[in-house]
Amino acid sequence: RSSDLNITQTAVPGLFDLPTVGTAAPLGASLTADGVNFAVYAAPEAHAVNLCLFTPEDLKAGKPPTHEIPLDPEANRTGNVWHAHLPKCSDNLLYGYRVDGPKNQHKGQLFDKDLVLLDPYATATLAGDRVKYGVPSETAKPGEECWPQYAGAVPSRDDVFDWEGVTSPGHAMADLCVYETHVRGLTASQPDGGTYEAVIDKLPYLKRMGFNALELMPIAEFNELEYYSDNPVTGEKRYNFWGYSTVNFFSPKQLFAKSAGEDCGRAANRELKTMVRECHRNGIEVILDVVFNHTAEGNERGLTLSLRGFDNRTYYMVAPEGQFYNYSGCGNTVNCNHPIVRQMIVDCLRHWVTEYHIDGFRFDLASIMTRAPSSWDRLSNEGWPTTGIDNNEISVGDALGDPPVIAMISNDPVLGDVKLIAEAWDAGGLYQVGSFPHYGKWAEWNGRFRDDARNFIRGFDGYAGLFAECICGSPSLYKDTGRKPYHSLNF
């Protein structure tokens, strides 16, 4: 109820001065000359947005927002971006948004004004009082112990990092020897293992083994308690260990940090930067496994944490009756080639490169990023979403020869020297090993190498020639498209 909200439209001494209109760009929370600007995209049919602010103490205690600032739909809205500016904004704050609009599952509209949403562009995140991996909240509402309130950290002028002049080793793609690993798995045996900091202790071992690139399984914010339950066989708790279920694309996994929860979550970012710096100091590049194909929000009966509450029909591929296309096999599919979404993906990659000096990305189920989007602003005569491509000759989910998001990534100037690696298939049957739209830049995880080499070693008949081709760089897959043996990542 609105009467229960801590509504304010005035200055709050010690936290911020009188709120002003702000600007529509950049998206996210950003520092200005005298405060912090907040800007977030929401669907055209959203008719009310509140900027919600938490003190760290209130977030940890499981309390509602400390203050809520209603945004005027005329003054605080430019197009479909809602914005506000807080002069002299304290950096000891976290934030989210409350968005109101129509709720009609059959039309894919799932607004819920009772929820506080995590900004998709948040760059540091906290979840209630959770500061230790694998431990549920003690202050969340009953039934929400595994999913306490998420919030993003307000940026701070004191959040600085010294790279000490260390830069990327800049290895050529042809010279890479990649070690794929998991932050917790790699460091589990160490006394203080499971953290970005602990990875640094493993660098001498990786150098001795001859590896010059570290490919980290997902480190974008996810919830390891997503599947928290008892294992009926062992009695141990089940966790989402691997992290292929993103909550926020822009922020590092908070509970992978030894410093988790400190400085409103910003200390975890600096810990990750320290790890990257020390990798580079040791001649080791850092590649991130990124999951832009689905999120932790699940299908139409799933959670509303962030994207769904801002614009479900834009961020996800939503079918005519409000169900979700499921090319990921995980309940939903990110609508990667929608203009709003592809811009978010490029902005996200730029953020990891400019803020964290990341050297490359391995795109999980990358073939989803080649599929035609669903567009609810371009309905068919039957009232169904279409693609709007080639007079709708291209259907939703069809593979595109020139996917806009892949083209944007490939031609983005900030990403010009970044290594791009596709897992060139998805769970919907699209298999593009050797045929992924590459723009002369993309390498691929070569699943054919894996299968043919394994079958040869197992002694299966007929695989000697295929194995010989594998160790020659799989020319039948890559030569005719102008790519080189180093565009095949053999695993």
Tab-separated table of C-alpha atoms in Angstrom:
chain	number	residue	atom	x	y	z
A	1	ARG	CA	0.000	0.000	0.000
A	2	SER	CA	1.251	3.489	-0.880
A	3	SER	CA	0.550	4.617	2.686
A	4	ASP	CA	3.115	2.076	3.919
A	5	LEU	CA	5.905	3.449	1.706
A	6	ASN	CA	8.532	5.844	3.020
A	7	ILE	CA	7.786	8.437	0.356
A	8	THR	CA	9.952	11.535	0.198
A	9	GLN	CA	10.297	14.337	-2.317
A	10	THR	CA	12.504	16.556	-0.207
A	11	ALA	CA	16.089	16.602	0.952
A	12	VAL	CA	17.172	14.091	3.597
A	13	PRO	CA	20.014	15.528	5.698
A	14	GLY	CA	23.123	13.388	5.528
A	15	LEU	CA	21.838	11.337	2.568
A	16	PHE	CA	20.955	13.727	-0.278
A	17	ASP	CA	19.786	17.236	-1.095
A	18	LEU	CA	16.521	18.105	-2.847
A	19	PRO	CA	16.054	15.663	-5.776
A	20	THR	CA	16.164	17.155	-9.265
A	21	VAL	CA	15.104	15.906	-12.686
A	22	GLY	CA	18.348	14.270	-13.813
A	23	THR	CA	19.164	13.044	-17.315
A	24	ALA	CA	18.304	9.980	-19.409
A	25	ALA	CA	21.916	9.016	-20.082
A	26	PRO	CA	23.940	7.126	-19.156
A	27	LEU	CA	21.791	4.270	-17.912
A	28	GLY	CA	22.487	3.068	-14.390
A	29	ALA	CA	23.699	5.125	-11.438
A	30	SER	CA	26.516	7.499	-12.376
A	31	LEU	CA	28.511	10.199	-10.655
A	32	THR	CA	27.920	13.824	-11.619
A	33	ALA	CA	29.744	16.989	-10.619
A	34	ASP	CA	27.709	17.299	-7.432
A	35	GLY	CA	25.822	14.048	-6.916
A	36	VAL	CA	24.502	10.889	-8.535
A	37	ASN	CA	22.261	10.509	-11.584
A	38	PHE	CA	19.892	7.549	-11.830
A	39	ALA	CA	18.456	6.397	-15.172
A	40	VAL	CA	16.597	3.210	-16.040
A	41	TYR	CA	14.664	1.936	-19.041
A	42	ALA	CA	11.111	0.682	-18.496
A	43	ALA	CA	8.463	-0.463	-20.964
A	44	PRO	CA	6.273	2.167	-22.665
A	45	GLU	CA	3.240	0.865	-20.764
A	46	ALA	CA	4.886	1.390	-17.346
A	47	HIS	CA	3.025	4.305	-15.802
A	48	ALA	CA	4.784	4.817	-12.443
A	49	VAL	CA	8.350	4.387	-11.192
A	50	ASN	CA	9.803	5.038	-7.722
A	51	LEU	CA	13.508	5.305	-7.010
A	52	CYS	CA	14.001	3.210	-3.859
A	53	LEU	CA	16.915	3.876	-1.515
A	54	PHE	CA	18.222	1.661	1.279
A	55	THR	CA	20.735	2.325	3.986
A	56	PRO	CA	22.986	-0.745	4.355
A	57	GLU	CA	21.541	-1.304	7.814
A	58	ASP	CA	17.950	-1.390	6.555
A	59	LEU	CA	18.806	-3.712	3.661
A	60	LYS	CA	20.592	-6.131	5.998
A	61	ALA	CA	17.690	-6.014	8.449
A	62	GLY	CA	15.206	-7.008	5.749
A	63	LYS	CA	13.340	-3.711	6.025
A	64	PRO	CA	11.520	-1.954	3.168
A	65	PRO	CA	13.275	0.907	1.371
A	66	THR	CA	14.486	3.628	3.705
A	67	HIS	CA	13.237	6.264	1.277
A	68	GLU	CA	11.239	6.199	-1.961
A	69	ILE	CA	11.211	9.023	-4.458
A	70	PRO	CA	8.280	8.977	-6.923
A	71	LEU	CA	9.395	9.990	-10.406
A	72	ASP	CA	7.134	12.388	-12.273
A	73	PRO	CA	6.018	10.767	-15.570
A	74	GLU	CA	6.442	14.118	-17.319
A	75	ALA	CA	9.518	15.721	-15.771
A	76	ASN	CA	11.440	12.557	-14.850
A	77	ARG	CA	10.826	10.640	-18.053
A	78	THR	CA	12.505	10.992	-21.434
A	79	GLY	CA	11.060	8.564	-23.938
A	80	ASN	CA	11.034	5.299	-22.035
A	81	VAL	CA	13.879	6.181	-19.669
A	82	TRP	CA	13.010	7.317	-16.147
A	83	HIS	CA	15.600	9.440	-14.384
A	84	ALA	CA	16.415	11.509	-11.316
A	85	HIS	CA	19.400	13.286	-9.795
A	86	LEU	CA	20.327	13.365	-6.122
A	87	PRO	CA	22.692	16.255	-5.294
A	88	LYS	CA	25.228	15.522	-2.545
A	89	CYS	CA	24.144	11.880	-2.544
A	90	SER	CA	25.765	9.783	0.167
A	91	ASP	CA	27.761	6.814	-1.095
A	92	ASN	CA	26.518	4.818	1.896
A	93	LEU	CA	23.316	3.950	0.055
A	94	LEU	CA	21.926	1.178	-2.113
A	95	TYR	CA	19.089	1.485	-4.584
A	96	GLY	CA	16.456	-0.215	-6.708
A	97	TYR	CA	13.184	0.649	-8.432
A	98	ARG	CA	9.486	0.034	-7.946
A	99	VAL	CA	7.646	-0.128	-11.286
A	100	ASP	CA	3.899	-0.149	-11.844
A	101	GLY	CA	2.057	-1.082	-15.004
A	102	PRO	CA	-0.467	-3.569	-16.408
A	103	LYS	CA	-0.288	-7.182	-15.291
A	104	ASN	CA	-1.582	-9.579	-17.915
A	105	GLN	CA	0.309	-12.849	-18.223
A	106	HIS	CA	-1.383	-13.731	-21.518
A	107	LYS	CA	0.033	-10.544	-23.012
A	108	GLY	CA	3.424	-11.031	-21.383
A	109	GLN	CA	3.040	-8.041	-19.062
A	110	LEU	CA	4.247	-8.864	-15.555
A	111	PHE	CA	4.589	-5.589	-13.682
A	112	ASP	CA	4.379	-5.833	-9.906
A	113	LYS	CA	4.441	-2.655	-7.821
A	114	ASP	CA	4.937	-4.681	-4.632
A	115	LEU	CA	8.474	-5.605	-5.672
A	116	VAL	CA	11.679	-3.583	-5.585
A	117	LEU	CA	13.707	-4.390	-8.701
A	118	LEU	CA	17.456	-4.562	-9.154
A	119	ASP	CA	18.695	-2.097	-11.770
A	120	PRO	CA	19.904	-4.111	-14.812
A	121	TYR	CA	22.858	-1.693	-15.000
A	122	ALA	CA	23.838	-1.966	-11.307
A	123	THR	CA	27.604	-2.434	-11.037
A	124	ALA	CA	27.809	-3.734	-7.459
A	125	THR	CA	25.046	-5.723	-5.779
A	126	LEU	CA	24.093	-6.929	-2.328
A	127	ALA	CA	21.357	-9.387	-1.326
A	128	GLY	CA	19.949	-8.528	2.084
A	129	ASP	CA	22.255	-9.603	4.921
A	130	ARG	CA	23.998	-12.334	2.902
A	131	VAL	CA	27.788	-11.996	3.085
A	132	LYS	CA	28.860	-15.654	3.207
A	133	TYR	CA	28.625	-18.134	0.345
A	134	GLY	CA	26.027	-20.855	0.851
A	135	VAL	CA	24.415	-19.311	3.932
A	136	PRO	CA	20.761	-18.185	3.680
A	137	SER	CA	19.519	-14.878	5.012
A	138	GLU	CA	18.632	-14.574	8.677
A	139	THR	CA	16.493	-11.457	8.287
A	140	ALA	CA	14.449	-12.074	5.128
A	141	LYS	CA	10.729	-12.801	5.239
A	142	PRO	CA	9.785	-16.452	5.839
A	143	GLY	CA	10.112	-18.336	2.571
A	144	GLU	CA	12.496	-15.748	1.116
A	145	GLU	CA	15.633	-16.747	3.031
A	146	CYS	CA	17.344	-17.839	-0.183
A	147	TRP	CA	16.184	-14.758	-2.102
A	148	PRO	CA	16.463	-11.692	0.143
A	149	GLN	CA	16.079	-8.231	-1.365
A	150	TYR	CA	18.704	-7.365	-3.981
A	151	ALA	CA	19.952	-3.795	-4.324
A	152	GLY	CA	22.668	-1.988	-6.256
A	153	ALA	CA	25.361	0.184	-4.712
A	154	VAL	CA	25.381	3.907	-5.385
A	155	PRO	CA	28.716	4.870	-7.012
A	156	SER	CA	31.377	6.410	-4.786
A	157	ARG	CA	34.092	8.948	-5.527
A	158	ASP	CA	36.327	7.046	-3.122
A	159	ASP	CA	35.965	3.797	-5.089
A	160	VAL	CA	39.319	3.970	-6.888
A	161	PHE	CA	41.753	1.279	-7.937
A	162	ASP	CA	45.468	1.410	-8.727
A	163	TRP	CA	46.442	-0.792	-11.667
A	164	GLU	CA	50.105	0.017	-10.869
A	165	GLY	CA	50.864	0.419	-14.549
A	166	VAL	CA	50.174	-3.267	-15.237
A	167	THR	CA	48.528	-3.914	-18.607
A	168	SER	CA	47.286	-6.959	-20.451
A	169	PRO	CA	49.956	-9.246	-21.908
A	170	GLY	CA	48.109	-8.987	-25.229
A	171	HIS	CA	48.745	-12.515	-26.460
A	172	ALA	CA	47.845	-13.337	-30.033
A	173	MET	CA	44.864	-15.664	-30.412
A	174	ALA	CA	47.129	-18.237	-32.057
A	175	ASP	CA	49.359	-18.352	-28.960
A	176	LEU	CA	46.675	-18.936	-26.336
A	177	CYS	CA	46.770	-21.920	-24.026
A	178	VAL	CA	43.540	-21.597	-22.053
A	179	TYR	CA	42.833	-22.966	-18.581
A	180	GLU	CA	39.084	-23.123	-17.979
A	181	THR	CA	38.214	-23.062	-14.311
A	182	HIS	CA	35.797	-22.009	-11.588
A	183	VAL	CA	36.736	-19.521	-8.873
A	184	ARG	CA	35.576	-21.747	-6.018
A	185	GLY	CA	36.566	-25.021	-7.640
A	186	LEU	CA	40.106	-23.880	-8.377
A	187	THR	CA	40.720	-22.640	-4.842
A	188	ALA	CA	38.581	-24.984	-2.728
A	189	SER	CA	41.565	-26.686	-1.095
A	190	GLN	CA	42.997	-23.426	0.260
A	191	PRO	CA	42.247	-22.302	3.838
A	192	ASP	CA	40.557	-19.111	2.590
A	193	GLY	CA	39.536	-20.587	-0.751
A	194	GLY	CA	36.581	-19.793	-2.944
A	195	THR	CA	37.497	-16.154	-3.564
A	196	TYR	CA	38.954	-13.905	-6.229
A	197	GLU	CA	41.866	-13.232	-3.903
A	198	ALA	CA	42.601	-16.938	-3.541
A	199	VAL	CA	42.969	-17.314	-7.318
A	200	ILE	CA	46.138	-15.223	-7.126
A	201	ASP	CA	47.868	-17.983	-5.148
A	202	LYS	CA	47.276	-20.376	-8.070
A	203	LEU	CA	49.018	-18.224	-10.678
A	204	PRO	CA	52.530	-19.693	-10.188
A	205	TYR	CA	51.073	-23.171	-10.784
A	206	LEU	CA	49.321	-22.039	-13.962
A	207	LYS	CA	52.527	-20.451	-15.254
A	208	ARG	CA	54.553	-23.617	-14.577
A	209	MET	CA	51.968	-25.609	-16.514
A	210	GLY	CA	52.312	-23.268	-19.501
A	211	PHE	CA	48.894	-21.618	-19.450
A	212	ASN	CA	48.677	-17.998	-20.547
A	213	ALA	CA	44.909	-17.434	-20.313
A	214	LEU	CA	42.439	-18.075	-17.521
A	215	GLU	CA	38.838	-18.652	-18.620
A	216	LEU	CA	36.562	-18.205	-15.621
A	217	MET	CA	33.181	-19.870	-15.476
A	218	PRO	CA	30.437	-17.323	-14.718
A	219	ILE	CA	31.340	-14.646	-12.203
A	220	ALA	CA	28.486	-12.222	-12.949
A	221	GLU	CA	26.095	-12.006	-10.003
A	222	PHE	CA	24.095	-15.196	-9.515
A	223	ASN	CA	22.491	-16.922	-6.542
A	224	GLU	CA	24.129	-20.175	-5.462
A	225	LEU	CA	21.049	-20.855	-3.299
A	226	GLU	CA	18.774	-21.019	-6.343
A	227	TYR	CA	18.376	-24.795	-5.962
A	228	TYR	CA	19.022	-24.927	-2.219
A	229	SER	CA	17.594	-28.201	-0.949
A	230	ASP	CA	18.640	-31.486	0.643
A	231	ASN	CA	20.318	-34.129	-1.480
A	232	PRO	CA	18.272	-37.271	-0.693
A	233	VAL	CA	21.298	-39.517	-1.224
A	234	THR	CA	24.086	-37.687	0.620
A	235	GLY	CA	22.083	-35.420	2.925
A	236	GLU	CA	24.228	-32.470	1.758
A	237	LYS	CA	22.729	-29.217	0.557
A	238	ARG	CA	22.313	-28.638	-3.160
A	239	TYR	CA	23.701	-25.436	-4.643
A	240	ASN	CA	23.923	-23.765	-8.024
A	241	PHE	CA	27.671	-24.211	-8.062
A	242	TRP	CA	28.421	-23.389	-11.702
A	243	GLY	CA	26.638	-20.027	-11.915
A	244	TYR	CA	24.952	-20.303	-15.305
A	245	SER	CA	21.887	-18.426	-14.070
A	246	THR	CA	22.558	-14.698	-14.089
A	247	VAL	CA	20.848	-12.245	-11.735
A	248	ASN	CA	22.812	-9.183	-12.897
A	249	PHE	CA	25.136	-8.950	-15.907
A	250	PHE	CA	27.210	-5.919	-14.845
A	251	SER	CA	28.317	-6.837	-11.319
A	252	PRO	CA	30.747	-9.506	-10.075
A	253	LYS	CA	29.467	-12.340	-7.918
A	254	GLN	CA	29.542	-10.709	-4.489
A	255	LEU	CA	30.041	-13.897	-2.475
A	256	PHE	CA	33.118	-14.909	-4.481
A	257	ALA	CA	34.911	-12.102	-2.646
A	258	LYS	CA	36.748	-12.408	0.646
A	259	SER	CA	35.578	-8.830	1.178
A	260	ALA	CA	31.901	-9.653	0.461
A	261	GLY	CA	29.492	-7.044	1.798
A	262	GLU	CA	32.122	-4.436	2.550
A	263	ASP	CA	31.754	-0.865	1.269
A	264	CYS	CA	28.199	-1.551	0.032
A	265	GLY	CA	29.574	-4.361	-2.124
A	266	ARG	CA	32.129	-2.217	-3.940
A	267	ALA	CA	35.067	-3.906	-2.171
A	268	ALA	CA	34.294	-7.113	-4.098
A	269	ASN	CA	34.783	-5.223	-7.360
A	270	ARG	CA	38.205	-4.046	-6.247
A	271	GLU	CA	39.134	-7.582	-5.179
A	272	LEU	CA	38.304	-8.858	-8.653
A	273	LYS	CA	40.355	-6.058	-10.209
A	274	THR	CA	43.284	-7.080	-8.017
A	275	MET	CA	42.986	-10.646	-9.299
A	276	VAL	CA	42.939	-9.455	-12.931
A	277	ARG	CA	45.919	-7.176	-12.338
A	278	GLU	CA	47.961	-9.995	-10.843
A	279	CYS	CA	47.007	-12.331	-13.687
A	280	HIS	CA	48.273	-9.739	-16.140
A	281	ARG	CA	51.434	-9.186	-14.096
A	282	ASN	CA	52.094	-12.902	-14.507
A	283	GLY	CA	51.497	-12.882	-18.259
A	284	ILE	CA	48.044	-14.486	-17.987
A	285	GLU	CA	45.007	-13.058	-19.744
A	286	VAL	CA	41.500	-13.262	-18.248
A	287	ILE	CA	38.521	-14.480	-20.280
A	288	LEU	CA	35.017	-14.469	-18.816
A	289	ASP	CA	32.319	-17.035	-19.533
A	290	VAL	CA	29.228	-14.853	-20.050
A	291	VAL	CA	25.619	-16.069	-20.114
A	292	PHE	CA	23.469	-13.741	-22.213
A	293	ASN	CA	21.108	-16.526	-23.291
A	294	HIS	CA	18.878	-16.694	-20.179
A	295	THR	CA	18.580	-15.404	-16.609
A	296	ALA	CA	17.615	-16.652	-13.156
A	297	GLU	CA	14.061	-15.294	-13.545
A	298	GLY	CA	12.889	-18.550	-15.141
A	299	ASN	CA	9.704	-19.012	-17.145
A	300	GLU	CA	6.369	-17.195	-16.852
A	301	ARG	CA	5.897	-18.700	-13.375
A	302	GLY	CA	9.382	-17.738	-12.236
A	303	LEU	CA	10.832	-14.962	-10.105
A	304	THR	CA	10.707	-11.245	-10.798
A	305	LEU	CA	14.065	-9.830	-9.754
A	306	SER	CA	15.014	-7.291	-12.395
A	307	LEU	CA	14.479	-7.468	-16.172
A	308	ARG	CA	11.005	-9.017	-16.021
A	309	GLY	CA	9.662	-6.214	-13.845
A	310	PHE	CA	10.921	-3.474	-16.164
A	311	ASP	CA	9.834	-4.906	-19.520
A	312	ASN	CA	9.236	-8.627	-19.725
A	313	ARG	CA	8.282	-8.546	-23.413
A	314	THR	CA	11.434	-6.730	-24.482
A	315	TYR	CA	14.064	-8.490	-22.410
A	316	TYR	CA	12.732	-12.006	-23.098
A	317	MET	CA	11.435	-13.889	-26.121
A	318	VAL	CA	7.764	-14.116	-25.189
A	319	ALA	CA	5.321	-16.275	-27.150
A	320	PRO	CA	1.771	-15.243	-28.205
A	321	GLU	CA	0.009	-16.346	-25.004
A	322	GLY	CA	2.700	-15.026	-22.679
A	323	GLN	CA	4.721	-18.228	-22.437
A	324	PHE	CA	8.477	-18.151	-22.890
A	325	TYR	CA	10.483	-19.468	-25.795
A	326	ASN	CA	13.009	-21.804	-24.199
A	327	TYR	CA	15.969	-22.142	-26.545
A	328	SER	CA	18.236	-22.122	-23.483
A	329	GLY	CA	16.649	-25.147	-21.798
A	330	CYS	CA	16.495	-23.064	-18.613
A	331	GLY	CA	12.995	-21.604	-18.734
A	332	ASN	CA	13.491	-18.343	-20.609
A	333	THR	CA	15.474	-16.934	-23.529
A	334	VAL	CA	16.985	-13.444	-23.564
A	335	ASN	CA	15.706	-11.452	-26.560
A	336	CYS	CA	19.267	-10.708	-27.657
A	337	ASN	CA	18.526	-9.116	-31.036
A	338	HIS	CA	15.945	-6.643	-29.765
A	339	PRO	CA	17.479	-3.130	-30.031
A	340	ILE	CA	17.154	-2.410	-26.289
A	341	VAL	CA	18.654	-5.751	-25.292
A	342	ARG	CA	21.531	-5.799	-27.741
A	343	GLN	CA	22.547	-2.329	-26.571
A	344	MET	CA	22.545	-3.594	-22.985
A	345	ILE	CA	24.759	-6.537	-23.973
A	346	VAL	CA	27.284	-4.276	-25.698
A	347	ASP	CA	27.235	-1.831	-22.774
A	348	CYS	CA	27.874	-4.747	-20.430
A	349	LEU	CA	30.848	-6.053	-22.399
A	350	ARG	CA	32.291	-2.549	-22.566
A	351	HIS	CA	31.913	-2.254	-18.795
A	352	TRP	CA	33.904	-5.434	-18.129
A	353	VAL	CA	36.623	-4.333	-20.546
A	354	THR	CA	36.979	-0.731	-19.368
A	355	GLU	CA	36.474	-1.298	-15.630
A	356	TYR	CA	38.109	-4.699	-15.169
A	357	HIS	CA	40.524	-4.914	-18.124
A	358	ILE	CA	39.004	-8.226	-19.221
A	359	ASP	CA	40.744	-9.670	-22.289
A	360	GLY	CA	37.998	-11.781	-23.831
A	361	PHE	CA	34.645	-13.464	-23.513
A	362	ARG	CA	33.347	-16.976	-24.066
A	363	PHE	CA	29.634	-16.728	-24.891
A	364	ASP	CA	27.573	-19.560	-23.428
A	365	LEU	CA	25.015	-21.001	-25.898
A	366	ALA	CA	26.019	-18.251	-28.305
A	367	SER	CA	23.725	-19.517	-31.063
A	368	ILE	CA	20.807	-17.990	-29.149
A	369	MET	CA	22.401	-14.639	-29.948
A	370	THR	CA	21.832	-15.343	-33.652
A	371	ARG	CA	18.078	-16.006	-33.310
A	372	ALA	CA	15.473	-13.537	-34.575
A	373	PRO	CA	13.803	-11.545	-31.762
A	374	SER	CA	10.174	-11.373	-30.715
A	375	SER	CA	8.693	-7.885	-31.042
A	376	TRP	CA	5.397	-7.068	-29.344
A	377	ASP	CA	5.289	-3.664	-31.005
A	378	ARG	CA	4.978	-5.448	-34.370
A	379	LEU	CA	1.971	-7.718	-34.052
A	380	SER	CA	0.600	-9.996	-36.743
A	381	ASN	CA	-3.024	-9.917	-37.902
A	382	GLU	CA	-3.690	-12.533	-35.230
A	383	GLY	CA	-2.230	-10.237	-32.569
A	384	TRP	CA	0.944	-12.290	-32.144
A	385	PRO	CA	4.461	-10.881	-31.766
A	386	THR	CA	6.575	-10.983	-34.926
A	387	THR	CA	10.142	-10.123	-35.892
A	388	GLY	CA	9.357	-7.284	-38.299
A	389	ILE	CA	12.211	-8.608	-40.458
A	390	ASP	CA	11.711	-8.975	-44.237
A	391	ASN	CA	7.974	-8.360	-43.938
A	392	ASN	CA	7.891	-11.067	-41.268
A	393	GLU	CA	9.224	-13.687	-43.670
A	394	ILE	CA	11.695	-14.360	-40.854
A	395	SER	CA	9.934	-16.007	-37.914
A	396	VAL	CA	10.669	-15.528	-34.228
A	397	GLY	CA	13.618	-17.724	-33.279
A	398	ASP	CA	14.922	-18.271	-36.816
A	399	ALA	CA	18.707	-18.183	-37.211
A	400	LEU	CA	19.838	-14.894	-38.767
A	401	GLY	CA	22.746	-14.750	-41.190
A	402	ASP	CA	23.646	-11.247	-40.005
A	403	PRO	CA	22.509	-11.071	-36.357
A	404	PRO	CA	22.443	-7.431	-35.171
A	405	VAL	CA	23.893	-8.146	-31.716
A	406	ILE	CA	26.794	-10.174	-33.130
A	407	ALA	CA	27.458	-7.434	-35.679
A	408	MET	CA	27.408	-4.751	-32.960
A	409	ILE	CA	29.842	-6.674	-30.772
A	410	SER	CA	32.125	-7.452	-33.707
A	411	ASN	CA	32.326	-3.824	-34.855
A	412	ASP	CA	32.336	-2.023	-31.519
A	413	PRO	CA	35.482	0.138	-31.220
A	414	VAL	CA	35.913	-0.424	-27.472
A	415	LEU	CA	35.819	-4.195	-28.052
A	416	GLY	CA	38.200	-4.006	-31.010
A	417	ASP	CA	41.017	-6.030	-29.427
A	418	VAL	CA	38.851	-8.291	-27.285
A	419	LYS	CA	38.881	-12.031	-27.910
A	420	LEU	CA	35.417	-13.354	-28.826
A	421	ILE	CA	34.663	-17.050	-28.440
A	422	ALA	CA	31.313	-18.658	-29.265
A	423	GLU	CA	29.854	-21.823	-27.844
A	424	ALA	CA	28.182	-22.248	-31.214
A	425	TRP	CA	25.051	-24.175	-30.306
A	426	ASP	CA	21.991	-23.928	-28.075
A	427	ALA	CA	19.414	-26.154	-26.399
A	428	GLY	CA	16.881	-25.584	-29.175
A	429	GLY	CA	18.785	-27.647	-31.723
A	430	LEU	CA	20.717	-24.876	-33.467
A	431	TYR	CA	24.280	-26.120	-34.092
A	432	GLN	CA	26.698	-23.693	-35.752
A	433	VAL	CA	30.186	-25.099	-35.168
A	434	GLY	CA	32.058	-24.003	-38.282
A	435	SER	CA	29.206	-21.743	-39.440
A	436	PHE	CA	28.737	-19.218	-36.629
A	437	PRO	CA	28.509	-15.645	-38.046
A	438	HIS	CA	32.073	-14.623	-37.301
A	439	TYR	CA	32.806	-11.266	-39.009
A	440	GLY	CA	36.437	-12.360	-39.229
A	441	LYS	CA	36.803	-12.086	-35.425
A	442	TRP	CA	34.976	-14.882	-33.655
A	443	ALA	CA	36.570	-18.128	-32.584
A	444	GLU	CA	34.516	-21.151	-31.567
A	445	TRP	CA	34.569	-23.871	-29.001
A	446	ASN	CA	35.114	-26.772	-31.382
A	447	GLY	CA	32.680	-29.440	-30.225
A	448	ARG	CA	33.564	-31.530	-33.273
A	449	PHE	CA	37.185	-31.727	-32.057
A	450	ARG	CA	35.993	-32.924	-28.661
A	451	ASP	CA	33.767	-35.636	-30.083
A	452	ASP	CA	36.075	-36.885	-32.847
A	453	ALA	CA	39.222	-36.874	-30.688
A	454	ARG	CA	37.402	-38.728	-27.912
A	455	ASN	CA	36.063	-41.375	-30.271
A	456	PHE	CA	39.495	-41.880	-31.861
A	457	ILE	CA	41.149	-42.323	-28.465
A	458	ARG	CA	38.418	-44.785	-27.475
A	459	GLY	CA	39.336	-46.863	-30.510
A	460	PHE	CA	36.147	-46.439	-32.538
A	461	ASP	CA	36.457	-47.430	-36.199
A	462	GLY	CA	36.563	-44.727	-38.851
A	463	TYR	CA	37.927	-41.893	-36.725
A	464	ALA	CA	41.600	-41.875	-37.731
A	465	GLY	CA	41.043	-39.463	-40.615
A	466	LEU	CA	38.736	-37.262	-38.570
A	467	PHE	CA	41.287	-37.099	-35.780
A	468	ALA	CA	44.010	-36.164	-38.270
A	469	GLU	CA	41.827	-33.298	-39.458
A	470	CYS	CA	41.290	-32.194	-35.861
A	471	ILE	CA	44.994	-31.831	-35.164
A	472	CYS	CA	45.397	-29.926	-38.439
A	473	GLY	CA	43.012	-27.221	-37.238
A	474	SER	CA	39.716	-28.575	-38.591
A	475	PRO	CA	40.111	-27.064	-42.088
A	476	SER	CA	36.790	-28.498	-43.283
A	477	LEU	CA	35.092	-26.290	-40.678
A	478	TYR	CA	37.083	-23.081	-40.911
A	479	LYS	CA	39.181	-22.824	-44.086
A	480	ASP	CA	36.369	-22.093	-46.537
A	481	THR	CA	35.075	-19.218	-44.396
A	482	GLY	CA	38.491	-17.548	-44.255
A	483	ARG	CA	39.283	-18.461	-40.699
A	484	LYS	CA	42.478	-19.959	-39.328
A	485	PRO	CA	43.266	-22.966	-37.121
A	486	TYR	CA	43.439	-20.639	-34.110
A	487	HIS	CA	39.756	-19.834	-34.539
A	488	SER	CA	39.139	-23.361	-33.271
A	489	LEU	CA	39.377	-23.671	-29.488
A	490	ASN	CA	40.050	-27.362	-28.993
A	491	PHE	CA	38.885	-28.902	-25.754
